[in-house]
């Protein structure tokens, strides 16, 4: 049976790969969906939050401080994905202008300035990931939300804030935006206060960051009718700076002293101006573990969404190791499973926590969301090979599954069939470099430390036959394990 289908049936996953399909409640107001799933930390405008039944543009910004997003970014993107699936226009914003400045929020020291080539590389990486995240997220949702008309969803529009800053000079910025900022309010922001109290202080560059993010919201509000900004709870000051600027700087006040339109505001489309209830800022709780540690960080290293930086296997392993105290919260925030299904899984999990049912479901769902079904297939194959203790756990995979999973892994060794035929398992262990000699292999077998396809080998003269059930993957794959963690994946090639 296909391992994805087996996992679906075991975990009761809805969707195309198997399991049962359970309808999830769909609210006309996406804010209620976010509240139910414990996303929302604070909102700036309760009245506006209750008037989101109609399609409303929403955005969140990502500064390109690296060439990949990580799980911390994904929390906010999941919130934006819910807006997308509810029929709203979503506008992921790449901060290729603000990325040159650096957001002081949550930072104890000045950010290192990015060079132009690094910035361009990071922007390209982030833009590609945003596009991939929403495409895969929509496919993932379509398999779990039977009422979703994914073809009727509004296309995701990725924007760049350099588009409205590139022709702006410092006099225009100070004259038209700076005059509406109040220094006392800016000084009171938590991100600024904490830095002022530090030995390093804060530069004017980072101090002014909040005005740039505020203007982003103002610009999107007037250009794209964007009434909603999502951000982490550490973005509260920057988000409220935006709602404050929208209330203080009306669109009509964009004329210079001669009555001409300033270059700062040329070609504005006033027809798409923000909604009747005004702007709405939504902050999403920053994820921390039950022990209070920042989520997604391990010794300062993030879990990246780029498979070249964090493999699908590592994403799966990260989530499958989730603490019992955290798993329900993460199922709500990082998956689109119906809440009744999550409650059911948690009941099963609490009855037998040693089976890790909830963690395995969480790991599979998040890996598929980030890396798609092929990525999940690789993660499951790797997990079965490296951590499985039963033949059945690896029998389900095809030769191509093994090849795709371990294609760039030095543990996979490809050998012509002529080099294997008639050879004992001791010979094969030496050939693959698992043992230095046949006598060493024999001693390891006597101690119960040599395994072939997850089964201990006791006969040093046993000869596995190519093309038979002695091998996996249509008779071409053998997994030799010495000890608990040393693996070699043997791929037998045709002699032709």
XYZ file of C-alpha atoms in Angstrom:
496
model
C 0.000 0.000 0.000
C 1.238 3.508 -0.786
C 2.800 4.951 2.411
C 0.817 8.180 2.091
C -2.434 6.254 1.900
C -1.384 4.063 4.831
C -0.614 7.158 6.894
C -3.900 8.761 5.859
C -5.930 5.774 6.980
C -4.011 5.414 10.235
C -4.336 9.113 11.091
C -7.775 9.610 9.573
C -6.567 12.406 7.332
C -9.016 13.952 4.913
C -7.990 14.565 1.377
C -7.081 12.928 -1.873
C -4.472 10.583 -0.443
C -6.995 8.631 1.614
C -8.686 8.609 4.985
C -12.080 10.120 5.533
C -13.077 13.610 4.537
C -14.569 15.638 7.351
C -16.117 19.001 6.676
C -14.732 21.844 8.690
C -16.920 24.781 9.755
C -16.463 27.785 7.482
C -17.131 31.196 8.984
C -18.208 34.134 6.872
C -15.739 36.182 8.917
C -12.182 34.894 8.694
C -11.289 36.617 11.973
C -13.513 34.118 13.793
C -11.620 31.274 12.122
C -8.341 32.781 13.305
C -9.704 33.220 16.840
C -10.826 29.591 17.003
C -7.369 28.459 15.961
C -5.649 30.677 18.552
C -3.899 32.900 16.026
C -5.001 36.299 17.265
C -3.047 38.164 19.890
C -4.555 41.653 19.416
C -6.623 43.686 16.949
C -6.522 47.429 16.484
C -10.154 47.931 15.473
C -12.869 45.622 16.781
C -15.493 47.303 14.606
C -13.499 46.602 11.452
C -12.790 43.043 12.581
C -16.510 42.287 12.601
C -17.037 43.661 9.077
C -14.878 41.268 7.067
C -17.687 39.254 5.524
C -17.039 40.975 2.190
C -13.801 40.355 0.264
C -11.164 42.686 1.699
C -7.522 42.983 0.629
C -5.072 41.978 3.370
C -1.300 41.929 3.542
C 1.680 40.990 5.628
C 5.239 42.032 4.990
C 8.456 40.025 4.956
C 11.856 41.695 4.929
C 14.462 39.768 2.896
C 17.020 39.403 5.698
C 17.774 35.892 4.369
C 17.122 34.072 1.102
C 14.566 31.784 2.756
C 11.565 32.060 5.021
C 11.458 30.060 8.242
C 8.761 28.690 10.545
C 8.476 31.987 12.381
C 7.398 33.636 9.117
C 5.068 30.756 8.373
C 2.856 31.509 11.378
C 1.825 34.863 9.877
C 1.636 33.396 6.378
C -0.804 30.773 7.665
C -3.002 33.633 8.854
C -2.797 35.196 5.392
C -3.555 31.795 3.822
C -6.803 31.676 5.803
C -7.715 35.090 4.327
C -6.925 33.748 0.842
C -9.067 30.639 1.313
C -11.938 32.779 2.614
C -12.032 34.672 -0.701
C -10.077 37.786 0.242
C -7.371 39.358 -1.924
C -4.034 38.732 -0.238
C -0.954 40.840 -0.877
C 2.274 39.350 0.460
C 4.753 42.229 0.575
C 8.481 41.721 0.061
C 10.320 44.535 1.838
C 13.120 45.078 -0.625
C 13.237 48.718 0.530
C 12.722 48.242 4.267
C 15.116 45.284 4.165
C 17.900 47.788 3.563
C 17.011 49.533 6.848
C 16.282 46.726 9.303
C 13.419 46.341 11.752
C 14.579 46.805 15.375
C 11.592 44.834 16.726
C 12.783 41.973 18.899
C 16.454 42.801 18.263
C 18.962 43.809 20.913
C 21.511 45.147 18.430
C 21.715 46.852 15.046
C 21.122 44.655 12.034
C 24.002 44.204 9.610
C 23.376 46.193 6.424
C 22.820 44.024 3.336
C 24.806 44.564 0.152
C 22.915 45.030 -3.106
C 23.807 41.598 -4.486
C 22.828 39.865 -1.237
C 19.583 41.817 -1.095
C 18.715 40.927 -4.703
C 19.445 37.234 -4.039
C 17.317 37.271 -0.885
C 14.418 39.049 -2.615
C 14.402 36.474 -5.427
C 14.436 33.607 -2.931
C 11.655 35.047 -0.764
C 9.449 35.907 -3.744
C 9.758 32.381 -5.140
C 8.957 30.881 -1.746
C 5.888 33.063 -1.251
C 4.557 32.007 -4.634
C 5.268 28.350 -3.855
C 3.742 28.567 -0.373
C 0.388 29.859 -1.600
C 0.243 27.469 -4.562
C 0.989 24.466 -2.391
C -1.203 25.811 0.395
C -4.153 26.082 -1.983
C -3.627 22.512 -3.249
C -3.270 21.290 0.315
C -6.496 23.095 1.295
C -8.419 21.737 -1.692
C -7.817 18.193 -0.407
C -9.116 19.022 3.066
C -11.919 21.533 2.473
C -14.587 19.893 0.284
C -16.572 23.129 -0.031
C -13.590 25.135 -1.260
C -13.868 26.448 -4.823
C -10.135 26.922 -5.302
C -10.585 27.985 -8.905
C -12.676 30.933 -7.751
C -10.072 32.279 -5.324
C -8.499 35.629 -6.045
C -4.939 35.343 -7.380
C -2.208 36.108 -4.877
C -0.376 39.335 -5.736
C 3.199 39.595 -4.460
C 4.259 43.235 -4.105
C 7.586 45.004 -3.423
C 7.768 48.188 -1.394
C 10.746 49.507 -3.354
C 8.193 50.223 -6.093
C 6.886 53.210 -4.121
C 10.141 54.239 -2.454
C 12.581 54.120 -5.368
C 11.669 57.612 -6.671
C 11.175 59.181 -3.235
C 13.829 61.550 -1.892
C 14.467 62.450 1.737
C 12.759 65.859 1.438
C 9.585 64.282 0.091
C 9.628 61.648 2.842
C 10.106 64.166 5.652
C 7.809 66.762 4.146
C 4.844 64.518 3.460
C 5.196 61.641 5.917
C 7.485 62.838 8.688
C 5.275 65.812 9.522
C 2.485 63.438 10.601
C 4.713 61.404 12.920
C 4.896 62.282 16.610
C 8.284 61.704 18.177
C 6.784 61.017 21.601
C 4.679 58.215 20.172
C 7.624 56.822 18.248
C 9.794 56.857 21.369
C 7.113 54.969 23.289
C 7.219 51.937 20.985
C 8.475 48.876 22.874
C 11.039 48.099 20.190
C 12.504 51.598 20.559
C 12.349 51.788 24.360
C 14.185 48.519 24.842
C 16.966 49.634 22.523
C 17.262 53.070 24.113
C 17.797 51.365 27.448
C 20.566 49.167 26.022
C 24.247 50.056 25.932
C 24.221 50.150 22.131
C 21.189 52.391 21.749
C 19.405 52.752 18.414
C 20.395 54.495 15.205
C 18.205 57.012 13.448
C 18.013 54.518 10.573
C 16.330 51.810 12.647
C 14.369 54.405 14.639
C 12.733 55.538 11.383
C 11.799 51.989 10.325
C 8.341 52.268 11.854
C 7.559 55.230 9.557
C 8.428 53.152 6.504
C 6.189 50.278 7.574
C 3.489 52.805 8.441
C 3.705 54.287 4.971
C 3.543 50.802 3.420
C 0.123 50.361 5.055
C -0.960 53.883 4.046
C 0.103 53.263 0.453
C -1.590 49.873 0.193
C -4.729 51.268 1.834
C -5.039 53.959 -0.837
C -3.603 52.114 -3.847
C -5.069 48.651 -3.341
C -7.941 49.183 -0.917
C -5.968 47.104 1.572
C -7.654 47.449 4.954
C -5.922 44.655 6.869
C -2.330 44.134 7.955
C -1.190 40.940 9.691
C 1.989 40.655 11.703
C 3.571 38.998 14.695
C 2.779 40.356 18.131
C 6.196 42.060 18.143
C 4.925 44.155 15.194
C 2.170 45.867 17.187
C 3.999 49.210 17.313
C 4.754 49.215 13.591
C 1.190 48.207 12.703
C -0.413 50.858 14.896
C 1.985 53.395 13.385
C 0.353 52.514 10.063
C -3.233 52.817 11.286
C -2.284 56.130 12.929
C -0.749 57.477 9.703
C -3.851 56.473 7.729
C -6.019 58.431 10.155
C -3.708 61.464 10.233
C -2.603 61.797 6.603
C -5.665 61.958 4.368
C -5.281 61.121 0.732
C -6.411 64.595 -0.333
C -3.367 66.220 1.271
C -0.939 65.177 -1.417
C -0.678 68.496 -3.228
C 2.375 70.710 -2.994
C 2.329 74.466 -2.445
C 1.600 75.183 -6.106
C -1.358 72.792 -6.185
C 0.460 70.197 -8.285
C 0.525 66.548 -7.365
C 3.772 65.678 -5.606
C 6.040 63.138 -7.299
C 5.529 61.043 -4.172
C 1.890 60.392 -5.056
C 1.762 60.324 -8.837
C -0.751 58.086 -10.644
C -2.683 57.062 -7.553
C -5.888 55.126 -8.111
C -8.323 56.533 -5.550
C -11.087 54.186 -6.635
C -9.615 51.341 -4.583
C -9.394 53.268 -1.337
C -9.797 51.409 1.973
C -13.112 50.269 3.386
C -15.741 52.090 5.425
C -14.623 50.762 8.794
C -11.059 51.951 8.369
C -7.815 50.000 8.654
C -7.456 46.885 10.771
C -4.256 45.559 12.279
C -4.143 41.953 13.482
C -1.205 40.646 15.454
C -0.568 36.941 15.705
C 0.901 35.369 18.795
C 4.570 34.538 18.501
C 4.957 30.818 18.967
C 6.967 29.573 21.881
C 7.368 26.067 23.212
C 5.809 24.957 26.490
C 9.175 25.711 28.119
C 9.046 29.312 26.872
C 11.705 29.028 24.176
C 11.185 30.831 20.895
C 9.574 28.461 18.419
C 11.454 27.252 15.387
C 14.893 28.083 16.770
C 17.489 25.575 17.866
C 20.816 26.944 19.039
C 20.104 30.006 16.898
C 19.291 28.029 13.749
C 15.867 28.377 12.195
C 13.865 25.633 10.515
C 13.891 26.979 6.978
C 11.175 26.491 4.366
C 13.781 26.064 1.614
C 14.478 22.355 1.145
C 18.095 23.151 0.278
C 18.540 24.557 3.789
C 16.202 22.301 5.787
C 15.182 19.061 4.087
C 11.651 17.689 4.096
C 12.984 14.905 6.330
C 14.302 17.421 8.873
C 11.003 19.339 8.852
C 9.163 16.075 9.499
C 11.550 15.113 12.294
C 11.275 18.556 13.899
C 7.516 18.275 14.204
C 7.384 14.588 15.077
C 9.469 15.474 18.149
C 6.950 18.105 19.302
C 6.253 18.049 23.030
C 2.827 16.776 24.094
C 2.055 20.195 25.578
C 2.563 21.913 22.202
C 1.118 19.515 19.649
C -2.555 20.573 19.812
C -1.644 24.246 19.425
C 0.513 23.496 16.403
C -2.148 21.313 14.785
C -4.520 24.263 14.952
C -2.067 26.807 13.597
C 0.046 24.877 11.092
C -2.633 22.676 9.506
C -6.077 23.114 7.968
C -7.543 20.049 9.643
C -11.056 20.568 11.029
C -11.062 21.376 14.744
C -13.289 18.351 15.592
C -10.719 16.138 13.843
C -7.925 17.688 15.924
C -9.935 17.101 19.098
C -10.448 13.473 18.107
C -6.746 12.984 17.399
C -5.833 14.508 20.748
C -8.184 12.134 22.562
C -6.519 9.194 20.818
C -3.108 10.628 21.604
C -3.838 11.058 25.311
C -4.928 7.426 25.541
C -1.573 6.218 24.199
C 0.959 9.092 24.047
C 3.814 6.646 23.429
C 2.448 6.075 19.898
C 2.909 9.762 18.985
C -0.238 9.735 16.842
C -0.747 13.495 17.099
C 2.895 14.290 16.398
C 3.016 12.016 13.343
C -0.109 13.623 11.946
C 1.272 17.112 12.598
C 4.603 16.236 10.977
C 2.931 14.760 7.888
C 0.535 17.682 7.448
C 3.170 20.408 7.796
C 5.685 18.606 5.586
C 3.085 18.224 2.844
C 2.024 21.861 3.180
C 5.612 23.120 2.873
C 7.132 20.596 0.455
C 4.143 19.010 -1.257
C 3.313 15.297 -1.529
C 6.699 14.410 -3.126
C 8.478 16.026 -0.177
C 6.320 14.147 2.304
C 7.020 10.897 0.453
C 10.759 11.509 0.830
C 10.372 12.323 4.525
C 8.381 9.156 5.191
C 10.846 7.028 3.246
C 13.822 8.505 5.096
C 12.102 8.040 8.434
C 11.240 4.410 7.700
C 14.804 3.635 6.635
C 16.604 5.468 9.426
C 14.208 4.862 12.313
C 11.988 1.945 11.327
C 12.435 -1.318 13.168
C 10.140 -3.523 11.102
C 10.423 -4.900 7.580
C 6.871 -3.711 6.903
C 7.879 -0.096 7.491
C 10.135 -0.099 4.415
C 8.439 -2.685 2.173
C 5.849 -0.135 1.080
C 8.309 2.019 -0.882
C 9.240 1.604 -4.539
C 12.724 1.670 -6.027
C 12.049 5.196 -7.292
C 11.036 6.320 -3.792
C 14.414 5.213 -2.452
C 16.260 6.784 -5.380
C 14.431 10.113 -5.034
C 14.895 10.175 -1.273
C 18.597 9.334 -1.158
C 19.688 10.680 -4.541
C 22.216 13.095 -3.032
C 22.963 11.098 0.096
C 26.373 9.440 0.421
C 24.751 6.546 2.249
C 23.253 5.298 -1.028
C 25.689 3.160 -2.998
C 24.880 1.991 -6.538
C 26.510 -1.284 -7.543
C 26.158 -3.420 -10.731
C 24.274 -6.659 -10.180
C 27.346 -8.637 -11.248
C 29.212 -7.322 -8.193
C 26.485 -8.558 -5.841
C 25.307 -11.841 -7.294
C 26.555 -14.821 -5.297
C 28.005 -12.609 -2.558
C 27.317 -13.238 1.113
C 25.995 -10.515 3.382
C 29.479 -10.335 4.927
C 30.961 -9.624 1.475
C 28.325 -6.958 0.863
C 29.037 -5.305 4.228
C 32.712 -4.982 3.272
C 31.850 -3.796 -0.267
C 29.627 -1.025 1.082
C 32.192 0.064 3.663
C 30.008 -0.876 6.626
C 32.650 -3.298 7.939
C 36.419 -3.401 7.420
C 36.514 -7.167 6.958
C 34.334 -10.256 6.754
C 35.540 -11.321 10.203
C 34.452 -7.935 11.587
C 31.053 -8.453 9.973
C 30.824 -11.931 11.523
C 31.622 -10.567 14.978
C 28.987 -7.865 14.556
C 26.396 -10.482 13.564
C 27.265 -12.598 16.595
C 26.595 -9.563 18.785
C 23.250 -8.951 17.057
C 24.409 -5.678 15.530
C 24.072 -6.235 11.753
C 20.687 -5.846 10.057
C 19.443 -6.412 6.518
C 16.189 -4.594 5.741
C 15.517 -4.112 9.477
C 15.970 -7.836 10.261
C 18.982 -9.050 12.246
C 21.334 -11.306 10.280
C 22.722 -14.329 12.122
C 24.138 -16.414 9.276
C 27.371 -14.901 7.992
C 27.167 -17.030 4.851
C 23.634 -15.950 3.900
C 23.464 -14.680 0.321
C 20.622 -12.281 -0.520
C 19.314 -12.943 -4.033
C 18.871 -9.959 -6.348
C 15.382 -9.688 -7.822
C 13.735 -11.607 -4.980
C 12.030 -10.654 -1.736
C 15.491 -10.489 -0.184
C 15.595 -7.015 -1.704
C 13.132 -4.120 -1.575
C 11.873 -1.837 -4.321
C 11.167 -4.402 -7.034
C 14.150 -6.491 -5.934
C 16.836 -3.825 -6.316
C 17.223 -2.130 -2.921
C 18.909 -3.480 0.201
C 19.339 -1.601 3.477
C 22.321 -2.640 5.556
C 22.462 -1.303 9.110
C 25.308 -1.732 11.546
C 24.590 -0.803 15.125
C 21.699 1.585 15.745
C 22.428 4.472 13.407
C 24.866 3.503 10.641
C 23.074 2.806 7.351
C 23.996 1.934 3.792
C 21.331 1.846 1.089
C 22.410 -0.547 -1.649
C 20.952 0.025 -5.110
C 21.559 -2.839 -7.512
C 21.954 -1.684 -11.126
C 21.176 -3.796 -14.152
C 24.166 -5.387 -15.897
C 22.856 -4.144 -19.257
